[in-house]
Structure formats: C-alpha cells, structure tokens
mmCIF file of C-alpha atoms in Angstrom:
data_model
loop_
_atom_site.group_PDB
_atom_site.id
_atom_site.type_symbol
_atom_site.label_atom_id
_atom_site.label_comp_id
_atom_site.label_asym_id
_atom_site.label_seq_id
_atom_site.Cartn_x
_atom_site.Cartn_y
_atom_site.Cartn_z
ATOM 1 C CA UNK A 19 123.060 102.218 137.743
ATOM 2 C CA UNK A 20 121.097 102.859 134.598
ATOM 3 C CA UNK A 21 117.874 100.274 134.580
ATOM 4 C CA UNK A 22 117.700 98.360 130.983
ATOM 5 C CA UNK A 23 113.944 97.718 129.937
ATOM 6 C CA UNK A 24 113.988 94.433 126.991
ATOM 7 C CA UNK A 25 111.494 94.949 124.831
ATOM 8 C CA UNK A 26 110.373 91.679 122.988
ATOM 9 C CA UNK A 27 110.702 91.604 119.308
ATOM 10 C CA UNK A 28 108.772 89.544 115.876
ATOM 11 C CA UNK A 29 111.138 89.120 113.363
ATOM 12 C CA UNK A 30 109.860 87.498 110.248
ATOM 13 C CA UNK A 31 111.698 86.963 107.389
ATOM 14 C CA UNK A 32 109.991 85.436 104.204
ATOM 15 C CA UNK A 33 111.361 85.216 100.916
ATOM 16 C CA UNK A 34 108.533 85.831 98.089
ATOM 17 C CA UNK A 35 109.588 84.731 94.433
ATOM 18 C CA UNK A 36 106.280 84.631 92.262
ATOM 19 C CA UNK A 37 105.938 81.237 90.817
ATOM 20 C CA UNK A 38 104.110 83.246 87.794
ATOM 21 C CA UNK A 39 107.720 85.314 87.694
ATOM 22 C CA UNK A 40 109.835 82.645 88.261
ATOM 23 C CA UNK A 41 109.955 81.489 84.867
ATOM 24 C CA UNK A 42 110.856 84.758 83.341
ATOM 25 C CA UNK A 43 112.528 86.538 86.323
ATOM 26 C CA UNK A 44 116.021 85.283 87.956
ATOM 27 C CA UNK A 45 115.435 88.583 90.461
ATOM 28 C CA UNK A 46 114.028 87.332 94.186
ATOM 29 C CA UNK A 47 113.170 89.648 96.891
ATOM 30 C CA UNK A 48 113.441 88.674 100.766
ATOM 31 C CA UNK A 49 111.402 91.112 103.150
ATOM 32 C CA UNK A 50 113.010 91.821 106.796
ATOM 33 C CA UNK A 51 110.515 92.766 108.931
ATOM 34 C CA UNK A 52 110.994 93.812 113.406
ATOM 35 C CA UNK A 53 108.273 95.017 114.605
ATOM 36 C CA UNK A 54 108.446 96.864 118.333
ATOM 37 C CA UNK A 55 105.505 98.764 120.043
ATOM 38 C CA UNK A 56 103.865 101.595 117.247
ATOM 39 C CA UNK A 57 106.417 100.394 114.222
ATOM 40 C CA UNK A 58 108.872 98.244 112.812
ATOM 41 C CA UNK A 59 111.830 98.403 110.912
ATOM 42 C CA UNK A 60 112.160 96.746 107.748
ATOM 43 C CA UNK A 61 114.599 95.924 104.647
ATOM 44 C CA UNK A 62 114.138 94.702 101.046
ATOM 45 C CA UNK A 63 117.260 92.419 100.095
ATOM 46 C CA UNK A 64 117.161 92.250 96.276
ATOM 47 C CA UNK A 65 118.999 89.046 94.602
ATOM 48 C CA UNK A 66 119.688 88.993 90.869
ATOM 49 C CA UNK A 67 120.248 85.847 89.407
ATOM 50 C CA UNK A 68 120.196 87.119 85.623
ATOM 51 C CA UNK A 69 120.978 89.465 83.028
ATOM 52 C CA UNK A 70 122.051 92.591 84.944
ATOM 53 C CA UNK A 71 119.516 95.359 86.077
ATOM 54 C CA UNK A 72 120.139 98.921 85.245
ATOM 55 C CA UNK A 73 118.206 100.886 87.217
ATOM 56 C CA UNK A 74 115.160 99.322 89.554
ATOM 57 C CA UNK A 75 111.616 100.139 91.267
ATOM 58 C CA UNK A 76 109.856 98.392 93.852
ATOM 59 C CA UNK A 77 105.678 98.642 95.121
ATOM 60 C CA UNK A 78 104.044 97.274 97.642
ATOM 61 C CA UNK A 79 101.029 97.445 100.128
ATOM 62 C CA UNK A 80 101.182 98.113 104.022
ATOM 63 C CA UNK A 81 98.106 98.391 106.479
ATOM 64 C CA UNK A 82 96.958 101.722 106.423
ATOM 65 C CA UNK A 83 98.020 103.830 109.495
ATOM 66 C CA UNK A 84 101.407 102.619 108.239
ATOM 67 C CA UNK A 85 103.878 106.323 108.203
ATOM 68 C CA UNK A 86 107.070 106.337 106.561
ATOM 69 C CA UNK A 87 110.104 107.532 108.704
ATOM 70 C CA UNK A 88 113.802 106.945 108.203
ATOM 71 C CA UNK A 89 114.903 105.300 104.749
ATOM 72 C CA UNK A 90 118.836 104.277 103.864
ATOM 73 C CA UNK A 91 119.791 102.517 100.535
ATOM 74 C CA UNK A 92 117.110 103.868 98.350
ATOM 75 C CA UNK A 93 114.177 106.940 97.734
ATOM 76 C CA UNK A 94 110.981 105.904 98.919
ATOM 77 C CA UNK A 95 107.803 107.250 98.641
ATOM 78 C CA UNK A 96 103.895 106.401 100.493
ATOM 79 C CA UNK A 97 101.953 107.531 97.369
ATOM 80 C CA UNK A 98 99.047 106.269 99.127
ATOM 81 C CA UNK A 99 97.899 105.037 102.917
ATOM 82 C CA UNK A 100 98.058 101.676 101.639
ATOM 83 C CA UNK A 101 101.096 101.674 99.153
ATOM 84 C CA UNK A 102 104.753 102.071 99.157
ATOM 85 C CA UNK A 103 107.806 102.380 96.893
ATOM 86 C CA UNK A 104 111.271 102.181 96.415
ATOM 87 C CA UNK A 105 113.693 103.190 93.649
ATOM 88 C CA UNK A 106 117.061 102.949 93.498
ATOM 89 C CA UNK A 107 120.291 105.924 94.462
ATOM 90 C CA UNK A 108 123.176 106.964 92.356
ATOM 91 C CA UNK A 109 125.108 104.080 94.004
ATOM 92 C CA UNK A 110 123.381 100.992 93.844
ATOM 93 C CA UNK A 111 120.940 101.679 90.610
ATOM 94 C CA UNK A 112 122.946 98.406 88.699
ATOM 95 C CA UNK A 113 122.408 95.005 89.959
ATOM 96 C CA UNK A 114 125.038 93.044 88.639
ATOM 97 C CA UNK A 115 124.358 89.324 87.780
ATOM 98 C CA UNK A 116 124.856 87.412 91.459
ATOM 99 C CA UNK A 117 124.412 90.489 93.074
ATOM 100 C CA UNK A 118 122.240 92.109 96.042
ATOM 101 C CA UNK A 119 121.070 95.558 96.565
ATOM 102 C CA UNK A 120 119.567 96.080 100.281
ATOM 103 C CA UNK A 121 117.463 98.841 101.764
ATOM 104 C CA UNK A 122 115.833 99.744 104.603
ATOM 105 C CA UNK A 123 113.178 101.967 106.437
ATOM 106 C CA UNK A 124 111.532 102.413 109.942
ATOM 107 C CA UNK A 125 108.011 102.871 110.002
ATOM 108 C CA UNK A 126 105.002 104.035 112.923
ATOM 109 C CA UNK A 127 102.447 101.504 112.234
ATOM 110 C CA UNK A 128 99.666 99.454 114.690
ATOM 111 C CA UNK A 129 100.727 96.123 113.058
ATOM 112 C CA UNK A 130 103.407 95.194 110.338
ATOM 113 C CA UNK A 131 102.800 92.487 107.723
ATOM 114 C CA UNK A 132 104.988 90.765 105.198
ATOM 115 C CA UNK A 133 103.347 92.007 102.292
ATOM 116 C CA UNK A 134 102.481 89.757 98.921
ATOM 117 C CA UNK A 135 102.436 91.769 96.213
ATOM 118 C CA UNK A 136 106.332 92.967 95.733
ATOM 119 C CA UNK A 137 106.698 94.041 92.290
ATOM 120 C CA UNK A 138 110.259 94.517 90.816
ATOM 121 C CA UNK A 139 110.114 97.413 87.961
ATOM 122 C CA UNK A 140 106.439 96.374 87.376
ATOM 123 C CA UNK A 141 106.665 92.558 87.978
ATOM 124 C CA UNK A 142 106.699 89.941 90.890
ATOM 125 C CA UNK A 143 109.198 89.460 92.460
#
C-alpha cells in the first residue's frame, strides 16, 4: 500500500482592475495564486474587454527570496529579486476583443502574495 501525505493548500484568487485604469482600459487581470511548503504556483488570466491587443507585457513585484521555476503560456523573466515579467509567445500575442490569454509559473518562495501593482504593457491592470 503506498501511504498518501495531504498537504493543505491557500488558494487566493483576487481580481485587480485599477479604478485609475478602468476608465481608459477594458483589459482586467485575475491573479491565481497556491501556495504549498517553499513555493506556489501561480497564473495571470488576462480578460480583454476592448479594442484588440496585439502583442502584450506584464510587471509585477514578489517578496524577495521569490525564484522563478517552470513557466507555460508566456516568457518570463525576474529582472530583479523583487520584480517579475511576462510577455506574450508566438501563439497567444493577440487578445481578441472578449478574449483571455492565461499563463502560469511555479515559484520557490517563503511566502506568496497577491501582488498590487500588475501593469498591462505599462499600465494597471
């Protein structure tokens, strides 16, 4: 018999439109976030409700200690301890209007937050 071990999970999910971008963007992000013991897994689900978007980039802070491991659905980058980003592959780099783009990454961190300062090819979102 093979013993199974549950390991307890936080899940958060927030959605973060920026009532300053809200106005002039119809693009909302929703960060995923499961954290586990030393990391988390986490995904970016990108909603366009406007004009569409050819081509996107996405920046945001983690806790330092955070290190990037797997990514799927996009290139992403820890130009700094404290800083990450996203841009889009071949396949999903146009957002059409009522459409979603997700991606997702693992990462070996102490803690995981839901960060606040998403920006969407250099604004809120």
């Amino acid at each position: 018999m093979r013993a199974i071990t549950a390991v307890a999970a936080l899940v958060a999910v927030v959605a973060l439109p920026s009532p300053a971008a809200a106005a002039t963007s119809a693009v909302t992000c929703q960060y995923i976030v499961n954290s586990y013991p030393y990391g988390f897994t986490a995904s970016i689900d990108i909603l366009n409700s406007g004009p569409r978007l050819d081509g996107w980039s996405l920046r945001w802070s983690v806790p330092e200690g955070t290190e990037l491991g797997s990514v799927w659905g996009a290139r992403m980058t820890q130009p700094t301890p404290s800083e990450m980003t996203a841009t889009n592959v071949v396949w999903n780099s146009s957002i059409a209007t009522g459409s979603r783009v997700v991606f997702g990454w693992t990462a070996r961190a102490a803690t995981s937050i839901v960060p606040t300062d998403i920006t969407l090819n250099g604004a809120p979102c």
